[in-house]
mmCIF file of C-alpha atoms in Angstrom:
data_model
loop_
_atom_site.group_PDB
_atom_site.id
_atom_site.type_symbol
_atom_site.label_atom_id
_atom_site.label_comp_id
_atom_site.label_asym_id
_atom_site.label_seq_id
_atom_site.Cartn_x
_atom_site.Cartn_y
_atom_site.Cartn_z
ATOM 1 C CA MET A 135 42.998 189.136 117.106
ATOM 2 C CA GLY A 136 42.030 188.264 120.650
ATOM 3 C CA GLY A 137 39.639 185.923 122.506
ATOM 4 C CA LEU A 138 36.498 184.543 121.391
ATOM 5 C CA VAL A 139 33.575 183.435 123.785
ATOM 6 C CA GLY A 140 30.060 181.995 123.272
ATOM 7 C CA GLY A 141 28.399 179.837 120.575
ATOM 8 C CA VAL A 142 25.109 181.509 119.407
ATOM 9 C CA SER A 143 24.335 182.252 115.789
ATOM 10 C CA SER A 144 23.209 185.566 114.107
ATOM 11 C CA LYS A 145 20.698 185.671 111.153
ATOM 12 C CA ILE A 146 22.250 186.768 107.805
ATOM 13 C CA VAL A 147 20.891 188.267 104.640
ATOM 14 C CA LEU A 148 22.469 187.766 101.218
ATOM 15 C CA VAL A 149 21.515 190.193 98.468
ATOM 16 C CA ALA A 150 23.512 190.001 95.277
ATOM 17 C CA ALA A 151 27.157 189.992 96.611
ATOM 18 C CA THR A 152 26.409 191.532 100.096
ATOM 19 C CA LEU A 153 26.328 189.311 103.090
ATOM 20 C CA THR A 154 24.976 191.413 106.030
ATOM 21 C CA PHE A 155 23.954 190.545 109.665
ATOM 22 C CA THR A 156 23.510 192.249 113.095
ATOM 23 C CA ALA A 157 26.650 192.677 115.149
ATOM 24 C CA ARG A 158 27.963 194.652 118.023
ATOM 25 C CA VAL A 159 30.852 197.078 118.434
ATOM 26 C CA ASP A 160 31.337 197.769 122.190
ATOM 27 C CA ARG A 161 27.615 197.013 122.900
ATOM 28 C CA GLU A 162 26.433 199.324 120.126
ATOM 29 C CA HIS A 163 24.094 197.200 117.753
ATOM 30 C CA VAL A 164 25.053 197.842 114.187
ATOM 31 C CA ARG A 165 24.389 196.271 110.650
ATOM 32 C CA ALA A 166 27.637 194.497 109.479
ATOM 33 C CA MET A 167 28.709 193.221 106.246
ATOM 34 C CA LEU A 168 31.069 190.169 105.752
ATOM 35 C CA ALA A 169 33.501 191.190 103.026
ATOM 36 C CA PRO A 170 36.449 188.789 102.975
ATOM 37 C CA GLN A 171 37.597 190.387 99.732
ATOM 38 C CA ALA A 172 38.383 193.621 101.427
ATOM 39 C CA ALA A 173 41.912 193.639 103.075
ATOM 40 C CA VAL A 174 40.928 196.137 105.670
ATOM 41 C CA SER A 175 38.017 196.189 108.116
ATOM 42 C CA ALA A 176 36.001 199.416 108.385
ATOM 43 C CA VAL A 177 33.348 201.491 110.213
ATOM 44 C CA SER A 178 30.924 204.161 109.023
ATOM 45 C CA ALA A 179 31.672 207.837 109.955
ATOM 46 C CA ARG A 180 28.672 207.720 112.176
ATOM 47 C CA LEU A 181 29.947 204.822 114.292
ATOM 48 C CA SER A 182 33.458 206.044 114.248
ATOM 49 C CA GLN A 183 32.392 209.226 115.870
ATOM 50 C CA LYS A 184 29.897 207.387 118.271
ATOM 51 C CA VAL A 185 32.463 205.018 119.975
ATOM 52 C CA HIS A 186 35.748 206.844 119.064
ATOM 53 C CA LEU A 187 37.343 204.631 116.729
ATOM 54 C CA PRO A 188 40.485 205.305 114.854
ATOM 55 C CA GLY A 189 39.883 207.448 111.603
ATOM 56 C CA ASP A 190 37.973 210.128 113.198
ATOM 57 C CA ASP A 191 38.758 213.640 111.732
ATOM 58 C CA ASP A 192 38.230 215.012 115.285
ATOM 59 C CA ALA A 193 41.591 215.181 117.113
ATOM 60 C CA THR A 194 40.042 214.742 120.448
ATOM 61 C CA ALA A 195 38.237 211.447 119.267
ATOM 62 C CA ARG A 196 41.639 210.159 118.055
ATOM 63 C CA ARG A 197 43.255 210.679 121.356
ATOM 64 C CA ARG A 198 40.441 208.937 123.163
ATOM 65 C CA ALA A 199 40.540 205.916 120.736
ATOM 66 C CA ARG A 200 41.297 202.575 122.378
ATOM 67 C CA ASP A 201 43.799 199.996 121.322
ATOM 68 C CA ARG A 202 41.417 197.185 121.281
ATOM 69 C CA ILE A 203 37.622 196.904 120.757
ATOM 70 C CA ASP A 204 35.020 194.203 121.056
ATOM 71 C CA ILE A 205 33.065 193.040 118.093
ATOM 72 C CA GLY A 206 30.166 190.671 119.007
ATOM 73 C CA ILE A 207 28.018 188.287 116.783
ATOM 74 C CA GLY A 208 25.175 186.769 118.704
ATOM 75 C CA ALA A 209 26.587 185.615 122.020
ATOM 76 C CA GLU A 210 30.004 185.473 120.644
ATOM 77 C CA GLU A 211 32.632 188.230 121.090
ATOM 78 C CA MET A 212 36.067 188.745 119.877
ATOM 79 C CA ARG A 213 38.501 191.467 120.890
ATOM 80 C CA VAL A 214 40.446 192.879 118.119
ATOM 81 C CA ASP A 215 42.956 195.368 117.474
ATOM 82 C CA ALA A 216 41.285 198.747 116.944
ATOM 83 C CA LYS A 217 42.921 199.477 113.560
ATOM 84 C CA ILE A 218 39.716 199.874 111.408
ATOM 85 C CA VAL A 219 39.007 203.272 110.198
ATOM 86 C CA SER A 220 36.038 205.071 108.906
ATOM 87 C CA ASP A 221 35.052 204.479 105.179
ATOM 88 C CA ALA A 222 32.339 206.855 103.631
ATOM 89 C CA THR A 223 32.011 204.327 100.840
ATOM 90 C CA LEU A 224 30.042 201.730 102.939
ATOM 91 C CA PRO A 225 26.572 201.235 102.060
ATOM 92 C CA LYS A 226 24.164 203.533 103.858
ATOM 93 C CA ASP A 227 22.678 200.806 106.015
ATOM 94 C CA VAL A 228 25.939 199.314 107.061
ATOM 95 C CA ASP A 229 28.155 200.372 109.992
ATOM 96 C CA LEU A 230 30.866 197.804 110.114
ATOM 97 C CA ARG A 231 32.757 195.946 107.225
ATOM 98 C CA ILE A 232 34.492 192.851 108.440
ATOM 99 C CA GLY A 233 37.469 192.168 106.126
ATOM 100 C CA ARG A 234 40.320 189.787 105.986
ATOM 101 C CA ASP A 235 42.223 191.471 108.978
ATOM 102 C CA MET A 236 39.458 190.140 111.414
ATOM 103 C CA LEU A 237 39.208 186.666 109.807
ATOM 104 C CA ASP A 238 41.811 184.609 111.875
ATOM 105 C CA HIS A 239 38.843 182.635 113.303
ATOM 106 C CA MET A 240 36.902 180.095 111.399
ATOM 107 C CA ILE A 241 33.304 181.335 110.522
ATOM 108 C CA ASP A 242 30.361 179.207 109.718
ATOM 109 C CA VAL A 243 28.398 180.962 107.121
ATOM 110 C CA ASP A 244 25.248 178.922 106.725
ATOM 111 C CA LEU A 245 23.114 180.167 103.912
ATOM 112 C CA LYS A 246 20.939 177.167 104.180
ATOM 113 C CA ARG A 247 19.599 178.416 107.711
ATOM 114 C CA HIS A 248 20.479 181.944 107.073
ATOM 115 C CA ARG A 249 22.828 182.227 109.955
ATOM 116 C CA ILE A 250 26.491 183.047 110.773
ATOM 117 C CA ARG A 251 28.562 182.274 113.905
ATOM 118 C CA LEU A 252 32.069 182.487 114.960
ATOM 119 C CA LEU A 253 33.731 178.997 115.987
ATOM 120 C CA LEU A 254 35.987 178.582 118.892
ATOM 121 C CA ARG A 255 39.258 176.839 118.222
ATOM 122 C CA SER A 256 38.164 173.709 120.045
ATOM 123 C CA GLU A 257 35.019 173.475 117.803
ATOM 124 C CA ALA A 258 37.059 173.402 114.619
ATOM 125 C CA ALA A 259 37.606 169.566 114.665
ATOM 126 C CA GLY A 260 34.058 168.679 115.100
ATOM 127 C CA ALA A 261 32.755 171.507 112.676
ATOM 128 C CA THR A 262 34.989 170.163 109.813
ATOM 129 C CA ARG A 263 34.125 166.462 110.336
ATOM 130 C CA GLY A 264 32.417 165.052 107.142
ATOM 131 C CA ARG A 265 33.365 168.141 105.079
ATOM 132 C CA THR A 266 35.877 168.669 102.103
ATOM 133 C CA ALA A 267 38.579 171.146 102.602
ATOM 134 C CA ILE A 268 39.146 173.473 99.449
ATOM 135 C CA PRO A 269 42.632 175.033 99.483
ATOM 136 C CA LEU A 270 42.729 178.672 98.425
ATOM 137 C CA THR A 271 45.724 180.583 96.927
ATOM 138 C CA PRO A 272 45.734 184.305 97.704
ATOM 139 C CA ARG A 273 46.045 186.756 95.046
ATOM 140 C CA ALA A 274 47.380 190.308 95.115
ATOM 141 C CA ASP A 275 43.758 191.642 94.158
ATOM 142 C CA GLY A 276 42.060 190.379 97.227
ATOM 143 C CA ARG A 277 40.764 187.307 95.567
ATOM 144 C CA TRP A 278 41.756 183.479 95.706
ATOM 145 C CA THR A 279 42.259 180.990 93.167
ATOM 146 C CA MET A 280 40.939 177.516 93.963
ATOM 147 C CA PRO A 281 40.924 173.915 92.288
ATOM 148 C CA ALA A 282 37.695 173.778 90.367
ATOM 149 C CA THR A 283 36.165 172.529 86.975
ATOM 150 C CA VAL A 284 33.306 174.251 85.233
ATOM 151 C CA ALA A 285 31.564 171.998 82.722
ATOM 152 C CA GLY A 286 35.071 170.841 81.785
ATOM 153 C CA ILE A 287 35.493 174.140 79.656
ATOM 154 C CA ALA A 288 38.056 176.163 81.601
ATOM 155 C CA GLY A 289 40.880 174.035 83.044
ATOM 156 C CA GLU A 290 41.280 173.125 86.470
ATOM 157 C CA THR A 291 41.184 176.529 88.332
ATOM 158 C CA ALA A 292 38.567 179.095 89.299
ATOM 159 C CA ILE A 293 38.613 182.490 91.161
ATOM 160 C CA LEU A 294 36.869 182.904 94.462
ATOM 161 C CA ASP A 295 35.517 186.454 94.524
ATOM 162 C CA PHE A 296 33.219 187.465 97.365
ATOM 163 C CA ALA A 297 32.258 190.702 95.427
ATOM 164 C CA SER A 298 30.978 188.792 92.430
ATOM 165 C CA THR A 299 27.119 188.871 92.023
ATOM 166 C CA ALA A 300 26.936 185.774 89.659
ATOM 167 C CA GLU A 301 26.625 182.205 90.691
ATOM 168 C CA VAL A 302 29.464 181.486 88.257
ATOM 169 C CA GLN A 303 31.017 183.755 85.553
ATOM 170 C CA VAL A 304 32.560 182.067 82.577
ATOM 171 C CA PRO A 305 34.790 183.566 80.036
ATOM 172 C CA ALA A 306 32.707 184.196 76.869
ATOM 173 C CA ALA A 307 35.309 182.665 74.701
ATOM 174 C CA ALA A 308 35.376 179.457 76.644
ATOM 175 C CA ALA A 309 31.485 179.414 76.746
ATOM 176 C CA ASP A 310 31.377 179.887 72.921
ATOM 177 C CA LEU A 311 33.593 176.784 72.378
ATOM 178 C CA ALA A 312 31.526 174.793 74.646
ATOM 179 C CA ARG A 313 28.217 176.022 73.168
ATOM 180 C CA ILE A 314 27.146 177.274 76.676
ATOM 181 C CA ALA A 315 24.387 179.849 76.576
ATOM 182 C CA ASP A 316 24.202 182.827 79.070
ATOM 183 C CA GLY A 317 21.857 181.644 82.047
ATOM 184 C CA ALA A 318 22.406 177.912 81.252
ATOM 185 C CA LYS A 319 23.039 175.623 84.203
ATOM 186 C CA VAL A 320 26.350 173.801 84.335
ATOM 187 C CA ALA A 321 28.105 171.300 86.742
ATOM 188 C CA VAL A 322 30.789 173.026 88.869
ATOM 189 C CA THR A 323 33.197 171.023 91.013
ATOM 190 C CA LEU A 324 35.307 172.811 93.698
ATOM 191 C CA GLY A 325 38.178 170.887 94.521
ATOM 192 C CA ALA A 326 37.244 167.281 95.751
ATOM 193 C CA ALA A 327 33.721 168.359 96.910
ATOM 194 C CA ARG A 328 30.464 167.158 95.340
ATOM 195 C CA PRO A 329 29.538 168.725 91.934
ATOM 196 C CA ILE A 330 26.938 171.422 92.095
ATOM 197 C CA ASP A 331 24.747 173.040 89.473
ATOM 198 C CA LEU A 332 25.125 176.664 88.845
ATOM 199 C CA ARG A 333 23.692 179.217 86.544
ATOM 200 C CA VAL A 334 26.265 180.607 84.055
ATOM 201 C CA GLN A 335 27.042 184.257 83.428
ATOM 202 C CA ARG A 336 28.879 184.855 80.387
ATOM 203 C CA ASP A 337 31.859 187.421 81.053
ATOM 204 C CA ALA A 338 33.305 189.292 78.075
ATOM 205 C CA GLY A 339 35.893 190.835 80.249
ATOM 206 C CA ALA A 340 39.608 190.217 80.426
ATOM 207 C CA GLU A 341 39.545 187.521 83.035
ATOM 208 C CA ALA A 342 40.581 184.204 81.699
ATOM 209 C CA LEU A 343 39.205 181.875 84.565
ATOM 210 C CA PRO A 344 35.690 181.183 85.856
ATOM 211 C CA VAL A 345 34.598 183.165 88.836
ATOM 212 C CA VAL A 346 32.512 182.143 91.606
ATOM 213 C CA GLY A 347 31.115 184.243 94.617
ATOM 214 C CA TRP A 348 28.552 184.019 97.521
ATOM 215 C CA GLN A 349 25.834 183.034 95.145
ATOM 216 C CA THR A 350 27.735 179.945 94.521
ATOM 217 C CA PHE A 351 26.998 178.876 98.216
ATOM 218 C CA ALA A 352 23.303 179.968 98.317
ATOM 219 C CA GLY A 353 21.415 177.333 100.185
ATOM 220 C CA ARG A 354 24.505 175.743 101.411
ATOM 221 C CA ASP A 355 26.660 175.837 104.575
ATOM 222 C CA VAL A 356 30.336 176.798 104.072
ATOM 223 C CA LEU A 357 32.994 177.227 106.619
ATOM 224 C CA LEU A 358 35.412 180.083 106.017
ATOM 225 C CA ASP A 359 38.940 179.193 107.472
ATOM 226 C CA LEU A 360 40.628 181.928 105.673
ATOM 227 C CA GLY A 361 43.394 182.157 108.303
ATOM 228 C CA HIS A 362 44.509 178.734 106.788
ATOM 229 C CA ASP A 363 43.692 179.625 103.117
ATOM 230 C CA ARG A 364 40.832 177.199 102.770
ATOM 231 C CA ILE A 365 37.139 176.906 102.885
ATOM 232 C CA TRP A 366 35.149 173.647 103.957
ATOM 233 C CA LEU A 367 32.134 172.276 102.060
ATOM 234 C CA GLU A 368 29.628 169.923 103.275
ATOM 235 C CA GLY A 369 30.146 166.394 102.034
ATOM 236 C CA ALA A 370 33.182 164.168 102.398
ATOM 237 C CA ALA A 371 36.002 164.205 99.753
ATOM 238 C CA GLY A 372 35.830 161.385 97.152
ATOM 239 C CA LYS A 373 31.923 160.954 97.544
ATOM 240 C CA THR A 374 31.153 162.444 94.208
ATOM 241 C CA ALA A 375 28.805 161.537 91.441
ATOM 242 C CA ARG A 376 31.572 159.278 90.001
ATOM 243 C CA SER A 377 31.408 156.900 92.884
ATOM 244 C CA GLY A 378 27.577 156.662 92.730
ATOM 245 C CA SER A 379 26.969 158.369 96.111
#
């Protein structure tokens, strides 16, 4: 990962589990998606051919591929290793998928104001002031576990899965024990942050833990600090409903 300049935001759209925004690849304006659950970033075959990125089938294009490329979001730009490859499975209107290999920098995903921006390292201290850090533990499947309680029914851990379309998925067996109906709203506490009310989707699958995704943060501002295995939520730690604040 290379340098980053600027400080202007870019509009984002969240539909189901897909968060998209306008970005630039070597000055080419493209539709991008932020997909932290993906280990590897990728470009569409169309963009790969147009700007000669690695992964082209054409041998000439491969020889012309650069070692570094510039990814721009708003006025911000980061120079990254050009290791992303073309991926025919991207949504048809998306030309760039930003995965974990590009997420060394802190990213402000503000779903309250529908904007996204990359933060300079010098901005980190100010950006996290008054927020609560939620530690993440990476899993082999590209998801994370995090300290959480969901209506007190499933222990003290949840899974963070940015590919999940639900506000919160709860194992059906646990929901049955707690008599929680599908679609009901329950209190969810992530780490030491303030409790939030989320709508339950009962999950009859094999997963034994609750699962939260992008929809958990709809209408909220979250800082992704995945290079340090954590996210930051609005509100200081300890100022929860128990303290009366």
